[in-house]
XYZ file of C-alpha atoms in Angstrom:
250
model
C 11.790 -9.713 13.326
C 14.542 -7.135 13.812
C 14.166 -3.433 14.107
C 16.043 -2.981 10.601
C 13.410 -5.775 8.933
C 10.439 -3.861 10.514
C 11.553 -0.725 9.282
C 12.056 -1.624 5.902
C 8.524 -3.546 5.592
C 6.754 -0.736 7.177
C 8.657 2.028 4.732
C 8.196 -0.201 1.635
C 4.090 -0.387 2.238
C 3.791 2.955 3.379
C 5.725 4.268 0.161
C 3.357 2.586 -2.196
C 0.348 4.196 -0.282
C 2.657 7.630 -0.468
C 2.667 7.788 -4.159
C -0.489 6.945 -4.653
C -2.038 9.494 -2.306
C 0.289 12.105 -3.360
C -0.955 11.743 -6.650
C -4.019 12.712 -5.882
C -2.945 15.628 -3.510
C -1.163 16.876 -6.235
C -4.117 17.074 -8.777
C -6.099 18.768 -6.732
C -3.555 21.152 -5.685
C -2.734 22.253 -9.076
C -5.870 22.344 -10.171
C -8.264 24.147 -6.713
C -5.750 25.699 -5.327
C -3.245 24.356 -3.120
C -4.515 25.475 0.899
C -7.785 23.296 0.389
C -6.094 20.324 -1.000
C -3.079 20.369 2.048
C -5.459 20.821 4.557
C -7.324 18.012 3.517
C -4.075 15.867 3.211
C -3.204 17.086 7.094
C -6.597 16.350 8.478
C -6.383 13.216 6.944
C -3.178 12.068 8.321
C -4.284 13.382 11.847
C -7.374 10.764 11.731
C -4.924 7.950 10.574
C -2.903 9.089 13.282
C -5.682 8.814 15.839
C -6.703 5.006 14.580
C -2.926 3.813 15.210
C -3.037 5.623 18.990
C -6.165 3.846 19.227
C -5.547 0.324 17.826
C -2.231 -0.067 18.930
C -2.681 -0.258 22.745
C -5.891 -2.132 22.739
C -4.327 -4.991 20.527
C -1.063 -5.049 22.752
C -3.345 -6.384 25.582
C -4.623 -9.316 23.672
C -2.599 -12.505 23.894
C 0.106 -13.011 22.089
C -1.149 -16.569 20.091
C -4.500 -14.741 19.610
C -2.907 -11.557 18.677
C -0.901 -13.297 15.894
C -3.600 -15.178 14.326
C -5.685 -12.572 14.012
C -3.355 -10.127 12.993
C -1.686 -12.674 10.753
C -5.254 -12.993 8.617
C -5.365 -9.255 8.107
C -1.942 -9.350 6.923
C -3.087 -12.406 4.369
C -6.182 -10.415 3.580
C -4.008 -7.202 2.268
C -0.881 -9.313 0.987
C -3.019 -11.986 -1.355
C -4.676 -8.590 -2.249
C -1.714 -6.874 -3.694
C 0.348 -10.353 -4.813
C -3.107 -11.038 -6.867
C -3.008 -7.687 -8.622
C 0.646 -8.057 -9.225
C 0.455 -11.522 -10.706
C -1.870 -10.022 -12.928
C -0.093 -7.390 -13.977
C 2.666 -9.216 -14.430
C 1.235 -11.534 -16.781
C -0.009 -8.754 -18.839
C -3.845 -9.605 -17.428
C -4.452 -6.574 -15.859
C -2.621 -2.988 -16.897
C 0.170 -1.695 -15.090
C -0.591 1.106 -12.327
C 0.192 4.173 -14.159
C 0.410 7.466 -11.931
C 0.491 9.500 -15.008
C -2.704 8.775 -16.425
C -4.004 8.812 -12.938
C -2.669 12.250 -12.486
C -4.337 13.208 -15.850
C -7.776 11.952 -14.562
C -7.550 14.021 -11.689
C -6.383 16.819 -12.997
C -9.390 16.526 -15.394
C -12.387 15.784 -12.831
C -10.991 18.444 -10.535
C -11.643 20.824 -13.168
C -14.945 19.937 -14.297
C -16.154 20.161 -10.394
C -17.929 23.113 -9.521
C -16.748 25.489 -7.106
C -18.519 25.442 -3.680
C -16.565 27.077 -1.349
C -16.974 27.554 2.513
C -15.240 30.746 3.525
C -11.976 30.045 2.303
C -12.125 26.618 2.020
C -12.743 24.807 -1.258
C -14.991 21.833 0.067
C -14.133 19.606 -3.475
C -10.229 20.430 -3.119
C -10.443 19.410 0.537
C -12.556 16.139 0.246
C -10.638 14.877 -2.396
C -7.524 15.280 -0.539
C -8.780 14.231 2.657
C -10.083 11.362 1.088
C -7.398 10.157 -1.047
C -4.692 10.693 1.665
C -6.892 8.712 4.414
C -8.058 5.640 1.939
C -4.370 4.782 0.998
C -3.438 5.823 4.192
C -6.157 3.345 5.982
C -4.109 0.072 4.378
C -0.814 1.898 5.722
C -2.399 2.545 9.314
C -3.474 -0.874 9.957
C 0.412 -2.472 8.714
C 1.742 -0.217 10.904
C -0.282 -1.475 14.040
C -0.451 -5.258 12.533
C 3.437 -5.644 12.539
C 4.451 -2.829 15.143
C 1.881 -4.942 17.976
C 3.459 -8.378 16.866
C 6.863 -7.351 17.656
C 6.081 -4.966 20.467
C 7.490 -2.286 18.733
C 4.620 0.354 17.474
C 7.328 3.585 17.471
C 9.462 1.488 15.024
C 6.580 0.779 12.943
C 5.322 4.322 13.102
C 8.509 5.944 11.943
C 9.270 3.249 9.052
C 5.998 4.792 7.990
C 6.506 8.244 8.507
C 9.868 8.478 7.019
C 8.113 7.396 3.591
C 5.549 9.916 4.108
C 8.809 12.480 4.145
C 10.649 11.118 1.142
C 7.572 10.733 -1.184
C 6.261 14.183 -0.113
C 9.796 15.765 -0.288
C 10.600 14.375 -3.817
C 6.847 15.232 -5.047
C 7.213 19.392 -3.834
C 10.718 18.640 -5.727
C 9.657 17.390 -9.055
C 5.887 18.862 -8.655
C 4.760 15.950 -10.625
C 3.667 12.353 -10.092
C 6.044 9.854 -8.942
C 5.764 7.919 -12.417
C 9.379 6.810 -11.976
C 9.066 5.320 -8.767
C 9.021 0.964 -9.697
C 5.455 1.139 -7.823
C 4.471 -2.224 -9.524
C 7.389 -4.134 -8.555
C 7.173 -2.515 -5.106
C 3.589 -3.813 -5.105
C 4.823 -7.182 -5.556
C 7.620 -7.076 -3.006
C 5.060 -5.811 -0.547
C 2.134 -8.185 -1.675
C 5.356 -11.291 -1.009
C 6.211 -9.991 2.448
C 2.795 -9.454 4.037
C 1.538 -12.659 2.742
C 4.744 -14.499 4.553
C 4.614 -12.741 7.466
C 0.283 -13.235 7.562
C 1.373 -17.384 6.909
C 3.939 -17.212 9.660
C 2.126 -15.179 12.234
C -1.142 -16.820 11.482
C 0.164 -20.123 11.721
C 2.003 -19.657 15.035
C -1.618 -18.342 16.564
C -2.670 -21.744 15.318
C -0.136 -23.435 17.556
C 2.650 -24.596 14.561
C 6.157 -24.452 15.906
C 8.055 -23.419 12.630
C 11.759 -24.844 12.580
C 13.801 -21.860 13.126
C 11.304 -19.719 14.637
C 10.994 -16.432 12.981
C 13.586 -17.560 10.305
C 10.768 -19.900 8.668
C 9.815 -16.905 7.106
C 12.893 -16.828 4.631
C 11.664 -20.337 3.033
C 7.997 -18.988 2.635
C 9.037 -16.280 1.059
C 10.893 -18.503 -1.302
C 7.972 -20.206 -2.023
C 5.483 -17.823 -2.473
C 8.225 -15.717 -5.061
C 8.405 -18.812 -6.857
C 4.737 -20.078 -7.544
C 4.058 -16.501 -8.383
C 6.553 -15.979 -10.905
C 5.177 -19.333 -12.417
C 1.501 -18.084 -11.623
C 2.487 -14.965 -14.014
C 4.541 -17.058 -16.278
C 1.859 -19.254 -17.177
C -1.151 -16.650 -17.270
C 1.073 -14.835 -19.867
C 1.618 -17.582 -22.004
C -2.172 -18.187 -22.228
C -2.645 -15.223 -22.698
C -0.478 -14.791 -26.023
C -2.037 -18.275 -26.835
C -5.465 -16.692 -26.698
C -4.377 -13.244 -28.508
C -2.834 -15.834 -31.062
C -6.230 -17.850 -31.730
C -8.060 -14.381 -32.034
C -5.743 -13.201 -34.697
C -5.915 -16.057 -37.178
C -9.757 -15.561 -36.601
């Protein structure tokens, strides 16, 4: 994988999670106050930075084949999870991810929560912002560590994730609302395909498979997974319509 591809893959994955985290921080900030919400988000980012700093050097000390086998498995876990949800959404069996609906829900919960303060810090706002940013960012941290360690280029992976955070945060500050126009469902589909493909490539290499073309073998894997996932979505969508038709005639 070249530097540009590494940057793009991490950037896309981080963008998806950054949009979701921003939605939570915006909702809490609007209703409970920006100071505590921003503090919670900042502390979460520092904690995520510590995770990357701790795991990165430790992983680079592992033999390459063992590293590829383990991290390929990690990528498959994340990738297949994202891809499964993307296929279900594309087929109509799962509702599309709606940032505006999530934003409205977070607003309602923040307004209903009791106001407990520790000095000048609103505990609810701090806790919700921290958990939102940390949990959404934890997947990004593992992707950064996984791709960066396997390619021996953690700095580029970190820059990709940081760039996504800056872009999403900047747009959020400007529009001051959830980024509902970002094609998040499509992004999750693309990222799911990419993570599953590289997980397959590296996991098999770690198990001793010698791919023809080496890293270029990821291209037919991507094509295969894309074709299979689109076919699965189409079949599920057709089956769903048949069920709805039968239900309407009963």
